Coordinates of C-alpha atoms in Angstrom, one line a residue:
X14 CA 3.5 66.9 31.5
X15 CA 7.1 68.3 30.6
X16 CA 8.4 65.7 33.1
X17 CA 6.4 62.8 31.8
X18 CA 8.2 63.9 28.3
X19 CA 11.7 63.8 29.7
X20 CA 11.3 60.6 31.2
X21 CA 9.8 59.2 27.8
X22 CA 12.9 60.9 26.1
X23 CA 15.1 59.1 28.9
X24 CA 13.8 55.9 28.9
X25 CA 14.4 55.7 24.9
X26 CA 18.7 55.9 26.2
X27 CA 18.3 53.4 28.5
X28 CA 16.9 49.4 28.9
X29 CA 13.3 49.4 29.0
X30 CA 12.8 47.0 31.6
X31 CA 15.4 48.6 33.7
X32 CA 13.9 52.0 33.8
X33 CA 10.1 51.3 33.8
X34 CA 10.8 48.9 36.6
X35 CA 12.4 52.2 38.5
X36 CA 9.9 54.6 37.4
X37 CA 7.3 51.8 38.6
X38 CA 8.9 51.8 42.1
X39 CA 9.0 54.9 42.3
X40 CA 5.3 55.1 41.9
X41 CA 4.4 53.0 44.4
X42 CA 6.9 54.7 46.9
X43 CA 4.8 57.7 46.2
X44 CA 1.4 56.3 46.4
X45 CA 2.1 54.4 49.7
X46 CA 3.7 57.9 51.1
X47 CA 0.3 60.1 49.8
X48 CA -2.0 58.2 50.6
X49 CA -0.7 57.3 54.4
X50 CA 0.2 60.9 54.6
X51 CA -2.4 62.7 53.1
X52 CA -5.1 63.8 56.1
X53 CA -8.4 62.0 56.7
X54 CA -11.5 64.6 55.9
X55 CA -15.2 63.7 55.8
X56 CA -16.4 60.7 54.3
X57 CA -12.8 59.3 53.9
X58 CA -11.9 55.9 56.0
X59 CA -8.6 55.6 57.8
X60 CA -6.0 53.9 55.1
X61 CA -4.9 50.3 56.5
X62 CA -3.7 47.3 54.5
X63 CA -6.2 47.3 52.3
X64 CA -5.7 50.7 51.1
X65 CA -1.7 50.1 51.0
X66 CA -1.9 47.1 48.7
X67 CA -4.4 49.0 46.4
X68 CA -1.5 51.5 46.4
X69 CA 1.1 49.1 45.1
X70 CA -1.8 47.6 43.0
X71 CA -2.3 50.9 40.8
X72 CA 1.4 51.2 40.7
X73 CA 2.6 48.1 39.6
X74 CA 1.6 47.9 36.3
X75 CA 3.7 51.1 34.9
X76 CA 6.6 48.1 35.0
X77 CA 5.2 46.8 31.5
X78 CA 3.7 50.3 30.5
X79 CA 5.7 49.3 27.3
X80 CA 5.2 45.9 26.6
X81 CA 1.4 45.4 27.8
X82 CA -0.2 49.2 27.7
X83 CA -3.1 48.9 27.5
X84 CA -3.2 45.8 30.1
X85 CA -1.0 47.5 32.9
X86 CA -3.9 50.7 32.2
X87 CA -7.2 48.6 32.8
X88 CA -5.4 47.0 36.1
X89 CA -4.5 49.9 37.1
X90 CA -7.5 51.5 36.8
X91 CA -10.0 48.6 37.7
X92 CA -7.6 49.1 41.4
X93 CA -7.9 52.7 41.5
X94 CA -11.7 52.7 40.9
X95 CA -12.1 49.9 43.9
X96 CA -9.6 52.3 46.0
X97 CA -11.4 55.2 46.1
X98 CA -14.7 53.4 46.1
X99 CA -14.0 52.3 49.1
X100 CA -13.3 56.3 50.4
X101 CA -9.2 55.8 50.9
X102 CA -7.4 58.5 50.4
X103 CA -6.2 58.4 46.6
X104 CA -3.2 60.4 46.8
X105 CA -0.9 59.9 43.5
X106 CA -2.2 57.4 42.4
X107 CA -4.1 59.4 39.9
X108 CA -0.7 60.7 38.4
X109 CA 0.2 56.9 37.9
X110 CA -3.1 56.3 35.9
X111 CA -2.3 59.5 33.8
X112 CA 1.7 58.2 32.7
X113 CA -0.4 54.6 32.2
X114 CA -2.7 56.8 29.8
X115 CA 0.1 58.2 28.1
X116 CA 2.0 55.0 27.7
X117 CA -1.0 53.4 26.0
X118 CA -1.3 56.2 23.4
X119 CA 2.6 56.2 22.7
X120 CA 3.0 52.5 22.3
X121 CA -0.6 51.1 21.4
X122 CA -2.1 51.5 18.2
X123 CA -4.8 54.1 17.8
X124 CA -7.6 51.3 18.6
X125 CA -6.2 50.5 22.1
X126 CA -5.5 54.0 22.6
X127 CA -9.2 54.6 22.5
X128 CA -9.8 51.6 24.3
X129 CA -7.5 52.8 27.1
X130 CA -9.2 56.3 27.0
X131 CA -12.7 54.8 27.2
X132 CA -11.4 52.6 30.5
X133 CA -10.0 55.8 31.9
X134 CA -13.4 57.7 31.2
X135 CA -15.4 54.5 32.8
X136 CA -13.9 54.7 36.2
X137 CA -13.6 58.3 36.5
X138 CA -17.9 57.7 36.4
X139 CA -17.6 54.8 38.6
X140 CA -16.0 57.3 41.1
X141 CA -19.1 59.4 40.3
X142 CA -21.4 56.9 41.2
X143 CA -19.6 56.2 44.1
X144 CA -19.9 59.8 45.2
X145 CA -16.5 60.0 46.0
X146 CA -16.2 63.1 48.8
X147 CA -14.6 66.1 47.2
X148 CA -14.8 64.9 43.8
X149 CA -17.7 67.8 42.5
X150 CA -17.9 68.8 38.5
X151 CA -15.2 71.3 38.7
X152 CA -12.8 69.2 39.9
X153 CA -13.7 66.2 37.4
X154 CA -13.8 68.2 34.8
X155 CA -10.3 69.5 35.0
X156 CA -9.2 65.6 35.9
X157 CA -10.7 64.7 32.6
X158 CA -9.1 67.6 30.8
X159 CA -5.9 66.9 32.8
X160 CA -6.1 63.3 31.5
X161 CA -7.2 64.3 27.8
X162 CA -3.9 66.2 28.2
X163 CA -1.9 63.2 28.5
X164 CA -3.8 61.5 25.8
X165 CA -2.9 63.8 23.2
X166 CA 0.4 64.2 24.1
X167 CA 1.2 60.0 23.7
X168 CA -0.5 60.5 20.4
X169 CA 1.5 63.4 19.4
X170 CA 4.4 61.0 20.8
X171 CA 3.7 58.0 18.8
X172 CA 3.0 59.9 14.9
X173 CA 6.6 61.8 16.2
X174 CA 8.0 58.2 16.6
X175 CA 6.2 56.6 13.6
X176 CA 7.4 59.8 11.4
X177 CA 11.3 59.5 12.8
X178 CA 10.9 55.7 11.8
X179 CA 9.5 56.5 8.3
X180 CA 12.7 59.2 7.4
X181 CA 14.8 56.8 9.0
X182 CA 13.7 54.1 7.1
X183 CA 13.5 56.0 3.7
X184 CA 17.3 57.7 4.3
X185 CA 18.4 53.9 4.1
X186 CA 16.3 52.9 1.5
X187 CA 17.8 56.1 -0.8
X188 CA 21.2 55.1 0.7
X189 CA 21.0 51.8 -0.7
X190 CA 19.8 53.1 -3.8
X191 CA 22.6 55.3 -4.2
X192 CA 24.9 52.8 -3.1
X193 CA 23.1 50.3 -6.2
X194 CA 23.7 52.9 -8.6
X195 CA 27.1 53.6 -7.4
X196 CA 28.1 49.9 -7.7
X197 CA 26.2 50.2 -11.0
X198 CA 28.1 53.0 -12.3
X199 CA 31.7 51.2 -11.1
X200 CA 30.6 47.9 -13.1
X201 CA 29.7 50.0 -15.7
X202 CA 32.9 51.9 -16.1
X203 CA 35.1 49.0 -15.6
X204 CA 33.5 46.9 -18.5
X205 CA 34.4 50.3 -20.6
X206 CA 37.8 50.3 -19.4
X207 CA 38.2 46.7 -20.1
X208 CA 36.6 47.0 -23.7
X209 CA 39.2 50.0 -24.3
X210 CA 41.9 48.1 -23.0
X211 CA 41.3 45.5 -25.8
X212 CA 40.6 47.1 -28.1
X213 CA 43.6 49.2 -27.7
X214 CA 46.1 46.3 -27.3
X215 CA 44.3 43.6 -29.4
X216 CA 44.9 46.2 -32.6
X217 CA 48.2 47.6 -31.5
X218 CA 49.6 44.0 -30.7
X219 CA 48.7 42.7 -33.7
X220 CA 50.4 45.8 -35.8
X221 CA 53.6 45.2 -34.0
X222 CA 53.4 41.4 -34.5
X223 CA 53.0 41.7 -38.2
X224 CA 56.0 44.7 -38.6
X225 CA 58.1 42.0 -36.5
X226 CA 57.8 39.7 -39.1
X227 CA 58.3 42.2 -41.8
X228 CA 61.2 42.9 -40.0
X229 CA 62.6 39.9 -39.8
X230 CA 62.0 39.1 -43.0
X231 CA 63.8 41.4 -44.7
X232 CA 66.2 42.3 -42.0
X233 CA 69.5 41.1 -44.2
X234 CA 68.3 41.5 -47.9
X235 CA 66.7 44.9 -47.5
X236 CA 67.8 46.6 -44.3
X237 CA 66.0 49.6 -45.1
X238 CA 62.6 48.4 -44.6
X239 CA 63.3 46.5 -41.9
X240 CA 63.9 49.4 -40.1
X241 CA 61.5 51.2 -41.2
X242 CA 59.4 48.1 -39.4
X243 CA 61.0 48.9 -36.4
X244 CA 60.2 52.7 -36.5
X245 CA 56.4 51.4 -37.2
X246 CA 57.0 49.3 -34.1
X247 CA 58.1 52.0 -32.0
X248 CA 55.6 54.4 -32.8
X249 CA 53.0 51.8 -32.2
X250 CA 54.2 51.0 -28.7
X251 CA 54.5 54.1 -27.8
X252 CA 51.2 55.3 -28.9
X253 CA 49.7 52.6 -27.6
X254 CA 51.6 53.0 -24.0
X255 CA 50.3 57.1 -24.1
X256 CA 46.3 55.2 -24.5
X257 CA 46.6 52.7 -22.1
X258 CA 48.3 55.4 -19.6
X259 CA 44.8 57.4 -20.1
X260 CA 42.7 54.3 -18.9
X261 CA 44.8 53.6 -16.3
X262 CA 44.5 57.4 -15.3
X263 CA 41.2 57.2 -14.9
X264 CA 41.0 54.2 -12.7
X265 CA 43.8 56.3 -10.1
X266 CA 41.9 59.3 -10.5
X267 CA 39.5 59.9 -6.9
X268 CA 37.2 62.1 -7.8
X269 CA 36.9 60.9 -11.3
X270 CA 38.2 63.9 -13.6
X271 CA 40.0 62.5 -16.7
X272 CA 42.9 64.5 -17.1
X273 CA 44.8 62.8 -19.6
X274 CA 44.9 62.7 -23.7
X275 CA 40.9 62.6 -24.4
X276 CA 39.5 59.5 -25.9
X277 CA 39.9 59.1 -29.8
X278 CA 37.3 60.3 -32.2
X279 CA 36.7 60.0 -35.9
X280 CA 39.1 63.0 -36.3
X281 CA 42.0 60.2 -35.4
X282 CA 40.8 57.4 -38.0
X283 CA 42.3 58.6 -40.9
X284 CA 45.7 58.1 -38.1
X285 CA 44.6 55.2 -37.5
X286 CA 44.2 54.1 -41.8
X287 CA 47.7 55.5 -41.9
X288 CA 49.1 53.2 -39.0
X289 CA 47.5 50.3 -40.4
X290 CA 48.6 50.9 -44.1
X291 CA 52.1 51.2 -42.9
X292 CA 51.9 47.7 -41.3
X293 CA 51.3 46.4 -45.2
X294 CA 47.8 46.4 -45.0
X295 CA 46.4 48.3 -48.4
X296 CA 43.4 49.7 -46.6
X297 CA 41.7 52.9 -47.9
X298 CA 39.2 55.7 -46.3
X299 CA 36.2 57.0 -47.8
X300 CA 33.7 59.4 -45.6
X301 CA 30.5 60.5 -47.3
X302 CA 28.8 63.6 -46.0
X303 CA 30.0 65.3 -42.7
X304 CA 27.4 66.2 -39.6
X305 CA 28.6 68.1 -36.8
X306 CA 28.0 68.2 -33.1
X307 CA 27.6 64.2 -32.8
X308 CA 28.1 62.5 -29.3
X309 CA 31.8 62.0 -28.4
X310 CA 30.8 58.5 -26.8
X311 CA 29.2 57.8 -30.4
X312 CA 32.6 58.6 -31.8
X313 CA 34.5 57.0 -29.9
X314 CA 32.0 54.0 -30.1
X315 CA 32.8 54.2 -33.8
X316 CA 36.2 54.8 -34.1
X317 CA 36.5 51.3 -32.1
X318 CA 34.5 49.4 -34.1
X319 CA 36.8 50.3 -37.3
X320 CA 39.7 49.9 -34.9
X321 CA 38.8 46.2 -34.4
X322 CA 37.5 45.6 -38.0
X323 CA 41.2 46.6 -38.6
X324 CA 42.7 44.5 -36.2
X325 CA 40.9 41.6 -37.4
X326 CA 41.9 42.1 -40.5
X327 CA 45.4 42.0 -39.7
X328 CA 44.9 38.4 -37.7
X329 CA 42.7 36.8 -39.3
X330 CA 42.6 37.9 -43.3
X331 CA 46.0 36.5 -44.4
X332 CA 47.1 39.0 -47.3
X333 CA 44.1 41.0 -48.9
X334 CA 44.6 43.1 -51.9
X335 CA 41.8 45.4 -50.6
X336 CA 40.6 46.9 -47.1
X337 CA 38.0 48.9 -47.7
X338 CA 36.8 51.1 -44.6
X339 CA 33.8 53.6 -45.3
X340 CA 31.9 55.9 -42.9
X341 CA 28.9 57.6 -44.0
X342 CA 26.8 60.3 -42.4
X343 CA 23.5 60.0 -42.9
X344 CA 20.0 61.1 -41.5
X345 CA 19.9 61.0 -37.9
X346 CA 22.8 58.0 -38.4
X347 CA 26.4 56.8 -39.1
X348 CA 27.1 53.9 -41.3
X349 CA 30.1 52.3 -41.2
X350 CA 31.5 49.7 -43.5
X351 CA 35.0 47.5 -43.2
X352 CA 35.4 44.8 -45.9
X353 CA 38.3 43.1 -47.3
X354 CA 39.1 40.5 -50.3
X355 CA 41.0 38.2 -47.8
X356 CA 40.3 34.6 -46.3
X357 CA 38.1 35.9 -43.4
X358 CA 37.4 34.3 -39.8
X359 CA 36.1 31.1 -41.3
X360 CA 39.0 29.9 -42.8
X361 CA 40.8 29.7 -38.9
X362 CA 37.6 27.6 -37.7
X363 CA 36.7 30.8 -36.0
X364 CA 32.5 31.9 -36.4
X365 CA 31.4 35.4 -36.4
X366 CA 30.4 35.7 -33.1
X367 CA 33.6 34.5 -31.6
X368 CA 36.5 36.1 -29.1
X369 CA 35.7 39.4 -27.2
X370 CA 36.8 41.7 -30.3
X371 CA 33.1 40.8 -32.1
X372 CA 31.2 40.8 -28.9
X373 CA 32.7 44.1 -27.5
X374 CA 32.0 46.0 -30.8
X375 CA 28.1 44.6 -30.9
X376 CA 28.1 45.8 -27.1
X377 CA 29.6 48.9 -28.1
X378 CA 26.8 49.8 -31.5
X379 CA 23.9 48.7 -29.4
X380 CA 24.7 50.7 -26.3
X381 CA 23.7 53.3 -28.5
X382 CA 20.4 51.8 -30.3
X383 CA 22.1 51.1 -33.0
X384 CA 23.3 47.5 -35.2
X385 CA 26.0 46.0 -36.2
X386 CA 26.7 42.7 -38.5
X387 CA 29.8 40.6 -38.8
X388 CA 30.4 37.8 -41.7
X389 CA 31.5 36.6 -44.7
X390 CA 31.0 38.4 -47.9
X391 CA 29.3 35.9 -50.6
X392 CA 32.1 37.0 -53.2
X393 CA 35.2 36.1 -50.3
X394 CA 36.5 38.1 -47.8
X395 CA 35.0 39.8 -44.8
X396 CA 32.2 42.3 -44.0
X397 CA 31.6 44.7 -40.8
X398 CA 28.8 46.7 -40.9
X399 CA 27.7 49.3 -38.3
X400 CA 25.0 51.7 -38.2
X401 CA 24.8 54.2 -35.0
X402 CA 22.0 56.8 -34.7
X403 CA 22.7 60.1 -33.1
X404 CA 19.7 62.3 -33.9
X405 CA 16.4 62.3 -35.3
X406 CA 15.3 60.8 -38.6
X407 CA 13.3 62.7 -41.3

């Protein structure tokens, strides 16, 4: 039965038809050799023609062993049971019946397996009832056992197969998986990058466009603070060149350590007040309360969503007397408030829900559960409010 298992182990390498059309052949080689060689005792007849082509009968059907099991089995065995019925030697023919046996409960399903068995069982008692000479209860006993060998051992062959099949077939489904999330986790972190990216240049841009024309403004009647717009205009570009080196790190990095400057928190906004104040922006910082150990994401998250406030008011305000920027650390949340006196986004035809500065801060509070609305204030001006939870509330 080793052998039966190497072939079955071969025969996976190779082209099906190609090897069970050999292995078939070499069956009926054999048969035709055994039984014309094996020597005549009592009660059997003399093998002619008729015993040759039963021969080539039983073996002919372990050519589609794989493709028809169960059909190439009852053939088989429907010629064996007429060949030794008539008292010609069987030689090994029996061995072809017991690879036919195995091949039907390797290949079939566990209803043709029985099936098969049950055929194999009926003509091992129509060889009893023929009285077959030689063929007493010791020796059919062991054939059965022999035979309920090979039956086990095409089961045990198929739930191996079916098992390999299910691994295989679960290791790609977890590849894909893995390869989804992957893809995920890429999308994911570019649409970070990008949101930094603008938010980074969108502000610092627009602080560099407003000292320009400070600048140039006052570049021949007071020289002094002209440069002094220039100076804000270098800092600003080079701070701004430092950030966007850090994104830009991250995308070369391979195995995704961030090694640069870390991301801003709220520690850098009153920086950021500063930077905007010395554009000629009259913007002031309150914080209310202090809570410790909140979510650097969170932080940054916020720190942005001032950043843009800021930015916007720079563009789109006109000249406010008051920018008013207020965090406030309450309950299991941060509330943050930008306001100014000035002309608002209305006043350029723009709505609230315009360009990707308002959309990437609204993506940027609810990532995080939390809200953020963007208008007019009834009295002029313009409101940003944010609220970002980052623990639980009483």
């Amino acid at each position: 039965m080793n052998l039966i298992g190497r072939i079955e182990r071969r025969a996976n390498l190779a082209d099906p038809w190609l090897v069970d059309g050999l292995m078939a052949a070499l069956f009926t080689v054999a048969a035709l050799l055994t039984v014309f060689g094996e020597d005549i005792v009592d009660g059997l007849r003399e093998p002619n023609g008729f015993a040759a082509l039963g021969a080539v009968v039983c073996s002919v059907p372990i050519a589609f062993r794989r493709r028809v099991p169960l059909t190439a089995l009852v053939v088989a065995c429907a010629a064996c049971a007429v060949h030794i019925g008539f008292n010609f030697p069987e030689g090994s023919i029996p061995t072809g019946i017991l690879l036919l046996l195995y091949s039907v409960a390797a290949w079939s399903t566990t209803r043709r397996a029985v099936v098969g068995l049950v055929c194999v069982a009926v003509s091992l008692a129509t060889i009893v009832v023929f009285s077959t000479p030689g063929l007493g209860p010791g020796p059919l006993f062991s054939s059965s056992a022999v035979f309920g060998i090979a039956f086990a051992m095409g089961i045990a062959m198929r739930s191996r197969r079916e098992s390999g099949a299910a691994q295989l077939q679960a290791a790609n489904e977890r590849a894909d998986l893995e390869a989804q999330r992957s893809a995920t986790a890429v999308a994911e972190e570019r649409l970070r990058i990008a949101q930094e990216l603008h938010d980074v240049v969108a502000h610092s841009m627009s602080v560099i466009a407003v000292q320009a024309g400070v600048g140039s403004h006052l570049l021949d009647e007071q020289p002094e603070r002209a440069r002094a717009a220039l100076d804000a205009i270098s800092d600003t570009s080079r701070s701004t060149l430092a950030e966007m080196r850090r994104l830009l790190g991250v995308l070369r990095d391979s195995d995704g350590a961030r090694q640069n400057a870390p991301a801003p928190t709220l520690a850098e906004l009153p920086q950021l007040v500063d930077d905007v104040r010395a554009a000629g922006v009259p913007v002031t910082l309150e914080v209310d309360g202090a809570r410790d150990h909140i979510d650097r994401g969170i932080e940054l998250s916020a720190y942005r969503v001032v950043q843009e406030a800021l930015t916007n008011v720079i563009k789109h305000a006109g000249s406010p007397t008051t920018v008013r920027v207020c965090l406030q650390h309450r309950p299991g949340r941060l509330a943050i408030e930008v306001s100014d006196d000035g002309r608002g986004l209305a006043s350029n035809g723009t709505g609230a829900e315009s360009g990707h500065g308002l959309i990437g801060m609204r993506e940027r509070v609810e990532v995080w559960g939390g809200q953020l609305s963007a208008g007019p204030r009834p009295g002029g001006g313009y409101l940003v409010r944010a609220s970002l939870p980052y623990g639980e509330e009483p």
